[in-house]
Amino acid sequence: MTDLARHESGLVSPAVSAAALAAATAAAAASHVEIRHLTEVSDLTDVCRLFASIWQPGAGAQPVTTELLRAMAAAGNYVAGVYEGDELLGACLGFFGSPAKASLHSHIAGVAPRGLGRGIGFALKLHQRAWALRQHVSLITWTFDPLVRRNAHFNLAKLGADPARYLPDFYGPMRDDINGAGDTDRLMVRWNLPGPAASAASLGEPARLDAAALRERGAAAALSVAPDGGPLTAGADGPVVLVGVPPDIEALRRMDPGQGQAWRVALREVLGGLMAEEARVIGFDRAGWYVVSREKSS
């Protein structure tokens, strides 16, 4: 059965589901946390406070509200928190997508500063994967800012998700400390939960790409970091193209909003343009490169 047929039918083998649960349990244990589903108003209010502390939205705004989380949880969607003892260190919200619970869209996830660097985000995503598979859901989608290097590596390399679409200014103005005041371009990814890439990634064995080796074999950089830190575009022919992003776009936006916007425009034109031409992003090198293939998949 093809992956598409699995998504449509909702068939997930018990062995895959059991392996996913074992991987999620091991990841949580390695991070010394407990991950649990949340339904109580007090717990959901804590999640709202956590997200507000991470995103630092403008006055009167919140990334999510207690009322929304309560409704989502009551309707059977995914609302989970990561705890070390009684302290909430992370949380995630996902809701079912069409048609009829065939997929889950992971809307927002965040980890408190005190929990960073401990694998908590990875543990939370594996928990979400195991939960979805138990619901006979084999696909999770979500969006992320393609300019944020660490998120690109986490989503594409560490988790094994596949980029599906480049979405210009997807949310419109957000005006928080993370997104700034510019356009909110996003990359939509699809995580094939029972597939080999996600299964290998859940065991800490993700596929890795080496941009330097690819350049030695003829891959060209269509977008790279110029000496002044800005975007540098170049013609890039050939079957494999590299698209670079800056080391820390969030810091760059704060220090030089104009250069941050220049990166937004450049990545939209280069990466968005390649994807519009049906080129495929096949991975991300931690050194800061999207690896894009122009070859048609069989």
C-alpha positions as CSV (number, residue, x, y, z in Angstrom):
1,M,0.0,0.0,0.0
2,T,1.3,3.5,-0.9
3,D,1.9,6.2,1.7
4,L,-1.0,8.2,0.1
5,A,-3.3,5.2,0.5
6,R,-2.3,4.8,4.1
7,H,-3.2,8.5,4.8
8,E,-6.5,8.0,3.1
9,S,-7.4,4.8,4.8
10,G,-6.0,5.6,8.2
11,L,-4.4,2.1,8.4
12,V,-1.5,2.0,10.9
13,S,0.1,-1.3,11.9
14,P,0.1,-2.1,15.6
15,A,3.9,-2.7,15.4
16,V,4.5,0.8,14.1
17,S,2.3,2.3,16.8
18,A,4.1,0.3,19.5
19,A,7.5,1.3,18.2
20,A,6.4,5.0,18.1
21,L,5.2,4.8,21.7
22,A,8.5,3.2,22.8
23,A,10.6,5.9,21.1
24,A,8.5,8.6,22.6
25,T,8.8,7.1,26.1
26,A,12.5,6.8,25.7
27,A,12.9,10.4,24.5
28,A,10.9,11.8,27.5
29,A,13.0,9.7,29.9
30,A,16.2,11.0,28.3
31,S,15.0,14.5,28.9
32,H,13.9,13.7,32.5
33,V,10.4,15.0,31.8
34,E,6.8,13.7,31.8
35,I,4.5,14.6,28.9
36,R,0.8,14.5,29.5
37,H,-2.5,15.5,27.9
38,L,-4.1,18.6,29.3
39,T,-7.8,19.3,29.8
40,E,-8.2,21.3,33.0
41,V,-8.6,25.1,32.8
42,S,-5.8,25.7,35.3
43,D,-3.3,23.7,33.2
44,L,-4.4,25.3,30.0
45,T,-4.0,28.7,31.5
46,D,-0.4,27.8,32.4
47,V,0.1,26.8,28.7
48,C,-1.2,30.3,27.6
49,R,1.2,32.0,30.0
50,L,4.1,29.8,28.8
51,F,3.4,30.6,25.1
52,A,3.1,34.4,25.9
53,S,6.4,34.3,27.7
54,I,8.1,32.7,24.7
55,W,6.6,34.8,21.9
56,Q,6.2,38.1,23.8
57,P,3.3,39.4,21.8
58,G,2.1,43.0,21.8
59,A,-0.1,44.4,24.5
60,G,-3.3,42.6,24.9
61,A,-2.4,39.8,22.5
62,Q,-1.8,36.1,23.1
63,P,-0.7,33.3,20.8
64,V,-3.6,31.2,22.1
65,T,-6.3,31.6,24.7
66,T,-7.4,29.4,27.5
67,E,-10.9,29.2,26.0
68,L,-9.5,28.0,22.6
69,L,-7.3,25.4,24.3
70,R,-10.3,24.2,26.4
71,A,-12.5,23.9,23.3
72,M,-9.7,22.1,21.3
73,A,-9.1,19.6,24.2
74,A,-12.8,19.0,24.7
75,A,-13.2,18.2,21.0
76,G,-10.5,15.5,21.2
77,N,-7.6,17.4,19.7
78,Y,-4.0,17.3,20.8
79,V,-3.1,19.5,23.8
80,A,-0.1,18.4,25.7
81,G,2.3,19.7,28.3
82,V,5.9,18.8,29.3
83,Y,6.6,18.8,33.0
84,E,9.6,18.5,35.2
85,G,8.0,17.8,38.6
86,D,5.2,20.5,38.8
87,E,6.9,22.9,36.4
88,L,5.6,23.3,32.9
89,L,8.6,23.4,30.5
90,G,6.9,23.0,27.1
91,A,3.5,22.5,25.4
92,C,2.0,21.8,22.0
93,L,-1.4,22.2,20.3
94,G,-2.5,20.3,17.3
95,F,-5.9,19.9,15.7
96,F,-7.4,17.5,13.3
97,G,-7.5,18.4,9.6
98,S,-9.7,17.3,6.7
99,P,-10.9,15.0,5.6
100,A,-12.4,13.6,8.8
101,K,-9.3,13.3,11.0
102,A,-7.1,12.0,8.2
103,S,-4.3,14.3,9.4
104,L,-3.3,16.4,12.4
105,H,-2.1,20.0,12.0
106,S,0.4,21.0,14.7
107,H,-0.3,24.6,15.2
108,I,2.0,25.8,18.0
109,A,4.7,24.3,20.1
110,G,7.2,25.9,22.5
111,V,9.8,25.2,25.2
112,A,10.6,27.5,28.1
113,P,14.2,28.9,28.1
114,R,15.1,26.8,31.1
115,G,14.2,23.6,29.1
116,L,16.2,24.4,26.0
117,G,19.1,22.1,25.0
118,R,17.7,19.0,26.7
119,G,15.8,17.4,23.8
120,I,12.4,18.4,25.2
121,G,11.2,19.6,21.8
122,F,12.2,16.3,20.2
123,A,10.4,14.4,23.0
124,L,7.3,16.4,22.6
125,K,7.1,15.8,18.8
126,L,7.6,12.0,19.3
127,H,4.9,12.1,21.9
128,Q,2.6,13.8,19.4
129,R,3.6,11.2,16.7
130,A,2.8,8.3,19.0
131,W,-0.5,9.9,20.1
132,A,-1.5,10.5,16.4
133,L,-0.7,7.0,15.4
134,R,-2.9,5.6,18.2
135,Q,-5.7,7.7,16.7
136,H,-5.1,6.0,13.3
137,V,-3.6,9.3,11.9
138,S,-0.6,8.8,9.8
139,L,0.2,12.4,8.8
140,I,1.0,15.6,10.7
141,T,1.5,18.9,9.1
142,W,2.8,22.2,10.4
143,T,4.5,25.4,9.3
144,F,7.7,27.1,10.3
145,D,9.7,30.2,9.3
146,P,12.1,28.9,6.7
147,L,14.6,31.6,7.7
148,V,15.1,30.2,11.2
149,R,18.1,27.8,10.8
150,R,17.7,25.8,13.9
151,N,14.0,25.1,13.2
152,A,14.8,24.1,9.6
153,H,17.4,21.6,10.9
154,F,15.0,20.3,13.7
155,N,12.0,19.8,11.4
156,L,13.7,18.5,8.2
157,A,16.8,16.7,9.6
158,K,16.1,15.7,13.1
159,L,12.4,14.7,12.6
160,G,12.5,13.7,8.9
161,A,9.6,15.9,7.8
162,D,9.1,16.8,4.1
163,P,8.6,20.4,2.9
164,A,5.4,20.6,0.8
165,R,4.7,24.2,0.0
166,Y,6.3,27.7,0.4
167,L,3.6,30.0,1.7
168,P,4.3,33.8,1.4
169,D,3.1,36.0,4.3
170,F,1.0,33.1,5.6
171,Y,-0.3,34.6,8.9
172,G,-0.1,38.3,8.0
173,P,1.4,40.7,10.5
174,M,2.2,39.1,13.9
175,R,4.4,41.7,15.6
176,D,5.9,39.7,18.4
177,D,9.5,39.3,19.6
178,I,10.1,36.2,17.5
179,N,8.5,37.1,14.2
180,G,9.1,40.9,14.2
181,A,6.9,43.1,12.1
182,G,7.8,41.7,8.6
183,D,6.0,39.3,6.4
184,T,5.3,35.9,7.9
185,D,6.4,33.5,5.1
186,R,6.2,29.9,6.1
187,L,7.3,26.5,4.9
188,M,4.5,23.9,5.2
189,V,5.9,20.4,6.1
190,R,4.3,17.0,6.0
191,W,5.4,14.3,8.5
192,N,4.7,10.8,7.3
193,L,4.4,9.2,10.7
194,P,4.8,5.5,9.8
195,G,7.3,6.2,7.0
196,P,11.0,5.2,7.1
197,A,12.3,8.8,7.6
198,A,10.2,9.5,10.6
199,S,10.8,6.0,12.0
200,A,14.6,6.3,11.7
201,A,14.5,9.8,13.1
202,S,12.5,8.7,16.2
203,L,15.4,6.3,17.0
204,G,18.0,9.1,16.7
205,E,19.1,7.9,13.2
206,P,18.0,10.6,10.8
207,A,19.3,10.9,7.3
208,R,22.1,13.5,7.0
209,L,23.2,15.6,4.1
210,D,26.6,17.2,3.6
211,A,26.4,20.5,1.7
212,A,30.2,20.8,1.5
213,A,30.5,17.3,-0.2
214,L,27.6,18.2,-2.5
215,R,29.4,21.4,-3.6
216,E,32.5,19.4,-4.3
217,R,30.4,17.2,-6.6
218,G,29.0,20.2,-8.5
219,A,26.1,21.5,-6.5
220,A,25.8,25.3,-6.7
221,A,24.6,27.8,-4.2
222,A,21.6,29.8,-5.4
223,L,21.5,31.8,-2.2
224,S,24.3,32.3,0.4
225,V,25.4,34.7,3.2
226,A,27.4,37.7,1.8
227,P,30.4,39.0,3.7
228,D,28.2,41.8,5.2
229,G,25.7,39.2,6.5
230,G,23.1,40.0,3.8
231,P,21.7,37.6,1.1
232,L,23.8,36.9,-1.9
233,T,22.0,35.3,-4.9
234,A,23.6,33.6,-7.9
235,G,22.6,31.5,-10.8
236,A,22.6,27.8,-10.0
237,D,22.0,25.3,-12.7
238,G,22.2,21.5,-12.3
239,P,20.2,18.9,-10.6
240,V,21.1,19.8,-7.0
241,V,20.9,23.4,-5.7
242,L,21.9,24.7,-2.3
243,V,19.9,27.6,-0.6
244,G,21.5,29.2,2.4
245,V,19.9,31.0,5.4
246,P,21.6,33.3,7.9
247,P,22.9,32.0,11.2
248,D,20.5,33.9,13.4
249,I,17.6,35.7,11.6
250,E,15.9,36.7,14.9
251,A,19.0,38.6,16.1
252,L,19.4,40.1,12.6
253,R,15.8,41.3,12.6
254,R,16.4,43.1,15.9
255,M,19.7,44.7,14.9
256,D,19.0,45.4,11.2
257,P,15.3,45.1,10.2
258,G,16.2,46.2,6.7
259,Q,18.6,43.3,6.2
260,G,16.2,40.9,7.8
261,Q,13.6,41.9,5.2
262,A,16.1,41.6,2.4
263,W,16.6,37.9,3.5
264,R,12.8,37.4,3.5
265,V,12.6,38.6,-0.1
266,A,15.6,36.7,-1.2
267,L,14.5,33.4,0.3
268,R,11.0,33.8,-1.1
269,E,12.3,34.4,-4.6
270,V,14.9,31.6,-4.5
271,L,13.5,28.8,-2.4
272,G,9.9,29.7,-3.1
273,G,10.7,30.0,-6.8
274,L,12.3,26.6,-6.9
275,M,9.4,25.0,-5.1
276,A,6.9,26.7,-7.4
277,E,8.8,25.0,-10.3
278,E,8.2,21.7,-8.5
279,A,11.8,21.3,-7.3
280,R,11.9,19.2,-4.1
281,V,13.6,20.2,-0.8
282,I,15.3,16.9,0.1
283,G,16.9,18.0,3.4
284,F,18.8,20.5,5.4
285,D,22.4,20.6,6.4
286,R,23.1,22.0,9.9
287,A,25.6,24.4,8.4
288,G,22.7,26.4,7.0
289,W,21.7,25.0,3.6
290,Y,18.5,23.7,2.2
291,V,19.3,21.0,-0.3
292,V,17.0,21.1,-3.3
293,S,16.7,18.6,-6.1
294,R,15.4,19.5,-9.5
295,E,15.1,15.9,-10.5
296,K,11.5,14.6,-10.8
297,S,10.6,11.9,-8.2
298,S,9.6,8.6,-9.6
